[in-house]
mmCIF file of C-alpha atoms in Angstrom:
data_model
loop_
_atom_site.group_PDB
_atom_site.id
_atom_site.type_symbol
_atom_site.label_atom_id
_atom_site.label_comp_id
_atom_site.label_asym_id
_atom_site.label_seq_id
_atom_site.Cartn_x
_atom_site.Cartn_y
_atom_site.Cartn_z
ATOM 1 C CA MET A 1 0.012 0.102 0.159
ATOM 2 C CA SER A 2 1.622 3.456 -1.158
ATOM 3 C CA ILE A 3 1.949 6.168 1.777
ATOM 4 C CA SER A 4 0.705 8.605 -0.788
ATOM 5 C CA PHE A 5 -2.899 8.172 0.735
ATOM 6 C CA TRP A 6 -1.628 8.543 4.359
ATOM 7 C CA ARG A 7 0.560 11.530 3.301
ATOM 8 C CA SER A 8 -2.901 13.313 1.883
ATOM 9 C CA THR A 9 -4.825 13.032 5.165
ATOM 10 C CA THR A 10 -2.198 14.078 7.717
ATOM 11 C CA MET A 11 -1.117 17.495 8.802
ATOM 12 C CA PHE A 12 2.153 17.454 6.989
ATOM 13 C CA GLU A 13 0.867 17.711 3.328
ATOM 14 C CA GLY A 14 0.717 21.424 3.211
ATOM 15 C CA ASN A 15 4.428 21.690 3.634
ATOM 16 C CA GLY A 16 5.576 18.385 1.817
ATOM 17 C CA PRO A 17 8.601 16.318 3.272
ATOM 18 C CA SER A 18 11.502 18.139 3.649
ATOM 19 C CA TYR A 19 14.685 15.977 4.403
ATOM 20 C CA ILE A 20 17.084 18.160 2.064
ATOM 21 C CA SER A 21 17.014 21.898 1.892
ATOM 22 C CA ALA A 22 17.349 23.776 -0.929
ATOM 23 C CA HIS A 23 20.873 25.308 0.177
ATOM 24 C CA SER A 24 21.912 21.833 0.742
ATOM 25 C CA ALA A 25 20.886 20.812 -3.037
ATOM 26 C CA ASP A 26 22.519 23.537 -4.294
ATOM 27 C CA VAL A 27 25.962 22.989 -2.288
ATOM 28 C CA ILE A 28 25.772 19.373 -3.488
ATOM 29 C CA LEU A 29 25.035 19.938 -7.071
ATOM 30 C CA SER A 30 27.793 23.170 -7.024
ATOM 31 C CA ASP A 31 30.419 20.379 -6.256
ATOM 32 C CA ILE A 32 29.539 18.986 -9.564
ATOM 33 C CA ARG A 33 29.315 22.400 -11.454
ATOM 34 C CA PRO A 34 27.421 25.254 -11.075
ATOM 35 C CA ILE A 35 23.678 24.454 -10.967
ATOM 36 C CA LYS A 36 20.857 26.019 -8.854
ATOM 37 C CA LEU A 37 17.553 23.150 -8.414
ATOM 38 C CA LYS A 38 14.330 24.418 -9.106
ATOM 39 C CA PRO A 39 11.910 24.117 -6.125
ATOM 40 C CA GLU A 40 10.016 20.869 -8.207
ATOM 41 C CA GLY A 41 13.085 19.350 -8.609
ATOM 42 C CA LEU A 42 13.908 19.579 -4.781
ATOM 43 C CA ARG A 43 10.014 18.674 -3.892
ATOM 44 C CA ALA A 44 10.314 15.685 -6.432
ATOM 45 C CA ILE A 45 13.801 14.474 -4.342
ATOM 46 C CA ASN A 46 12.212 15.106 -0.756
ATOM 47 C CA VAL A 47 9.485 12.946 -2.216
ATOM 48 C CA LEU A 48 11.063 10.539 -3.236
ATOM 49 C CA LEU A 49 13.204 10.109 -0.269
ATOM 50 C CA ASP A 50 9.847 9.935 1.380
ATOM 51 C CA GLU A 51 8.367 7.474 -0.649
ATOM 52 C CA PHE A 52 11.850 5.170 0.102
ATOM 53 C CA LEU A 53 11.090 5.864 3.615
ATOM 54 C CA ALA A 54 7.938 4.481 3.489
ATOM 55 C CA LYS A 55 8.942 1.254 1.521
ATOM 56 C CA ILE A 56 11.729 0.705 3.928
ATOM 57 C CA LEU A 57 9.024 0.697 6.985
ATOM 58 C CA SER A 58 6.588 -1.326 4.800
ATOM 59 C CA THR A 59 9.112 -4.006 3.881
ATOM 60 C CA SER A 60 10.907 -4.521 7.303
ATOM 61 C CA SER A 61 7.117 -3.750 9.237
ATOM 62 C CA SER A 62 9.355 -3.480 12.188
ATOM 63 C CA LEU A 63 11.508 -0.426 13.896
ATOM 64 C CA VAL A 64 14.144 -3.023 15.086
ATOM 65 C CA THR A 65 17.693 -1.726 12.580
ATOM 66 C CA ASP A 66 18.390 -5.839 12.038
ATOM 67 C CA LYS A 67 14.980 -6.047 10.189
ATOM 68 C CA LEU A 68 15.482 -2.278 8.819
ATOM 69 C CA ARG A 69 18.827 -3.506 7.075
ATOM 70 C CA ALA A 70 17.090 -6.450 5.400
ATOM 71 C CA SER A 71 14.510 -4.571 3.934
ATOM 72 C CA LEU A 72 17.068 -1.699 2.479
ATOM 73 C CA LEU A 73 18.893 -4.793 1.368
ATOM 74 C CA SER A 74 15.942 -6.316 -0.182
ATOM 75 C CA LEU A 75 15.068 -2.876 -1.966
ATOM 76 C CA LEU A 76 18.638 -1.784 -3.045
ATOM 77 C CA PRO A 77 20.950 -4.342 -3.488
ATOM 78 C CA THR A 78 23.381 -2.317 -5.249
ATOM 79 C CA SER A 79 26.658 -0.802 -4.093
ATOM 80 C CA LEU A 80 24.507 2.683 -3.484
ATOM 81 C CA GLY A 81 22.353 0.368 -0.743
ATOM 82 C CA LYS A 82 25.668 -1.357 0.804
ATOM 83 C CA GLU A 83 26.927 2.158 1.559
ATOM 84 C CA ALA A 84 24.069 3.759 2.925
ATOM 85 C CA LEU A 85 24.055 0.393 5.111
ATOM 86 C CA LEU A 86 27.722 1.322 6.061
ATOM 87 C CA GLU A 87 26.808 4.807 6.860
ATOM 88 C CA ALA A 88 23.687 3.601 8.837
ATOM 89 C CA GLU A 89 25.680 1.195 10.766
ATOM 90 C CA VAL A 90 28.319 3.290 11.727
ATOM 91 C CA GLU A 91 25.443 6.078 12.755
ATOM 92 C CA LEU A 92 23.887 3.315 14.945
ATOM 93 C CA ARG A 93 27.119 2.272 16.798
ATOM 94 C CA ALA A 94 28.048 6.149 17.624
ATOM 95 C CA TYR A 95 24.638 5.841 19.119
ATOM 96 C CA TRP A 96 25.063 2.994 20.881
ATOM 97 C CA GLU A 97 28.621 4.238 22.513
ATOM 98 C CA ARG A 98 26.866 7.436 23.635
ATOM 99 C CA THR A 99 23.531 5.569 25.469
ATOM 100 C CA ASP A 100 23.278 2.090 27.300
ATOM 101 C CA PRO A 101 22.074 -0.285 24.964
ATOM 102 C CA LYS A 102 19.657 -2.781 25.353
ATOM 103 C CA SER A 103 21.407 -6.437 24.749
ATOM 104 C CA VAL A 104 18.689 -7.596 22.428
ATOM 105 C CA PRO A 105 16.241 -5.614 20.550
ATOM 106 C CA GLU A 106 12.623 -5.503 21.570
ATOM 107 C CA ASP A 107 10.562 -6.999 18.534
ATOM 108 C CA ASP A 108 7.412 -4.591 17.336
ATOM 109 C CA SER A 109 6.619 -7.001 14.486
ATOM 110 C CA GLN A 110 3.101 -7.849 16.338
ATOM 111 C CA THR A 111 2.228 -4.401 17.185
ATOM 112 C CA PHE A 112 4.039 -2.610 14.638
ATOM 113 C CA HIS A 113 1.626 0.384 12.581
ATOM 114 C CA LEU A 114 3.091 1.329 9.345
ATOM 115 C CA GLN A 115 1.222 4.732 9.231
ATOM 116 C CA TRP A 116 2.025 6.165 12.867
ATOM 117 C CA ALA A 117 5.603 4.795 12.600
ATOM 118 C CA PHE A 118 5.875 6.557 8.631
ATOM 119 C CA SER A 119 4.098 10.099 10.273
ATOM 120 C CA LEU A 120 7.040 9.390 13.529
ATOM 121 C CA LEU A 121 10.029 8.819 11.717
ATOM 122 C CA ARG A 122 9.545 11.028 8.763
ATOM 123 C CA VAL A 123 9.497 13.854 11.507
ATOM 124 C CA LYS A 124 12.459 12.475 13.294
ATOM 125 C CA CYS A 125 14.546 11.632 9.925
ATOM 126 C CA GLU A 126 13.744 15.406 8.613
ATOM 127 C CA ALA A 127 14.972 16.705 12.182
ATOM 128 C CA TYR A 128 17.987 14.178 12.193
ATOM 129 C CA SER A 129 18.950 15.293 8.408
ATOM 130 C CA THR A 130 21.671 17.231 8.549
ATOM 131 C CA LEU A 131 20.949 18.172 4.984
ATOM 132 C CA ASN A 132 17.851 20.213 6.038
ATOM 133 C CA GLU A 133 18.394 23.673 7.663
ATOM 134 C CA GLY A 134 15.046 23.806 9.400
ATOM 135 C CA ASP A 135 14.330 23.951 12.842
ATOM 136 C CA GLU A 136 13.270 20.701 14.899
ATOM 137 C CA ASP A 137 9.502 21.543 15.797
ATOM 138 C CA PRO A 138 9.821 20.124 19.263
ATOM 139 C CA ASP A 139 5.839 19.512 19.349
ATOM 140 C CA ALA A 140 5.671 17.377 16.001
ATOM 141 C CA GLU A 141 6.575 14.351 17.563
ATOM 142 C CA SER A 142 3.568 14.960 20.244
ATOM 143 C CA ARG A 143 0.992 15.735 17.340
ATOM 144 C CA VAL A 144 1.699 12.631 15.656
ATOM 145 C CA ASN A 145 1.432 10.855 19.008
ATOM 146 C CA GLN A 146 -1.694 12.860 19.856
ATOM 147 C CA MET A 147 -3.178 12.145 16.454
ATOM 148 C CA PHE A 148 -2.980 8.148 17.046
ATOM 149 C CA ASP A 149 -3.192 7.929 20.224
ATOM 150 C CA ARG A 150 -6.998 8.442 19.302
ATOM 151 C CA ALA A 151 -7.068 5.553 17.263
ATOM 152 C CA ASP A 152 -6.729 2.860 19.910
ATOM 153 C CA ILE A 153 -3.786 1.896 18.751
ATOM 154 C CA GLN A 154 -0.510 0.892 20.411
ATOM 155 C CA PRO A 155 2.225 3.162 19.873
ATOM 156 C CA PRO A 156 5.529 2.420 18.509
ATOM 157 C CA LYS A 157 7.925 1.210 21.402
ATOM 158 C CA SER A 158 10.083 4.380 22.625
ATOM 159 C CA SER A 159 13.371 1.992 22.554
ATOM 160 C CA LEU A 160 13.274 1.555 19.224
ATOM 161 C CA ILE A 161 12.589 5.035 18.011
ATOM 162 C CA ASP A 162 15.759 6.601 18.211
ATOM 163 C CA PRO A 163 18.096 4.089 16.885
ATOM 164 C CA ALA A 164 15.473 3.534 13.874
ATOM 165 C CA ALA A 165 15.230 7.297 13.092
ATOM 166 C CA LEU A 166 19.147 7.873 13.286
ATOM 167 C CA TYR A 167 19.488 4.668 11.161
ATOM 168 C CA LEU A 168 16.998 5.634 8.653
ATOM 169 C CA THR A 169 18.386 9.426 8.302
ATOM 170 C CA ALA A 170 22.195 7.874 7.655
ATOM 171 C CA ILE A 171 20.576 5.642 4.946
ATOM 172 C CA LEU A 172 18.338 8.710 3.490
ATOM 173 C CA GLU A 173 21.142 10.926 3.425
#
C-alpha cells in the first residue's frame, strides 16, 4: 500500500517532506558544476526520499534495525544500498556508544503500525537530517502521537524510535 494516501490525510501534506533543503541541494550540485535546483526538482527529490522511507518501513514491518537493514538490502541490493547501510551502521554504533544499549532489540512486529511509524519517523528523520536546515519542531512528535492515540492503536516502542530514526536518516542522506 502506498503511503501517498496517508500523506494526503495528515497535517504534514501542506509542507511536504523536507529531508533536503534548497541550500544543501545547491551545495551538493555545485560540487559537480554551478547549478541551482528548481523548487519542483527539490520537491521531487524529497518526495522520492519520503516514498523510500515508506517502502523501507513497509517491507520491514518493524523498527528493529536488523529488520530495517534486511529491508534496505532487499529494496536496494546495489553498491549504493551497501554504502548507505555502512553509513547507517556507523551512526548506529556511535549512538550505542553514547547511550545504554539494550542487549536484545525488542520485537515490535506484532504491534507495528505502518502509518504511525512512518509519520513519526518522517518527523524525526527530517529533524535529524544534516541536509535539512529547518529547525526541529519540538511539538511535532507530540502531534503525531496525539493524532494516533485517538485510534486505540499501540504506539511504536519508544526504545526503538531513536535508533531507527538515526539509522534511517543515515540511509536517506
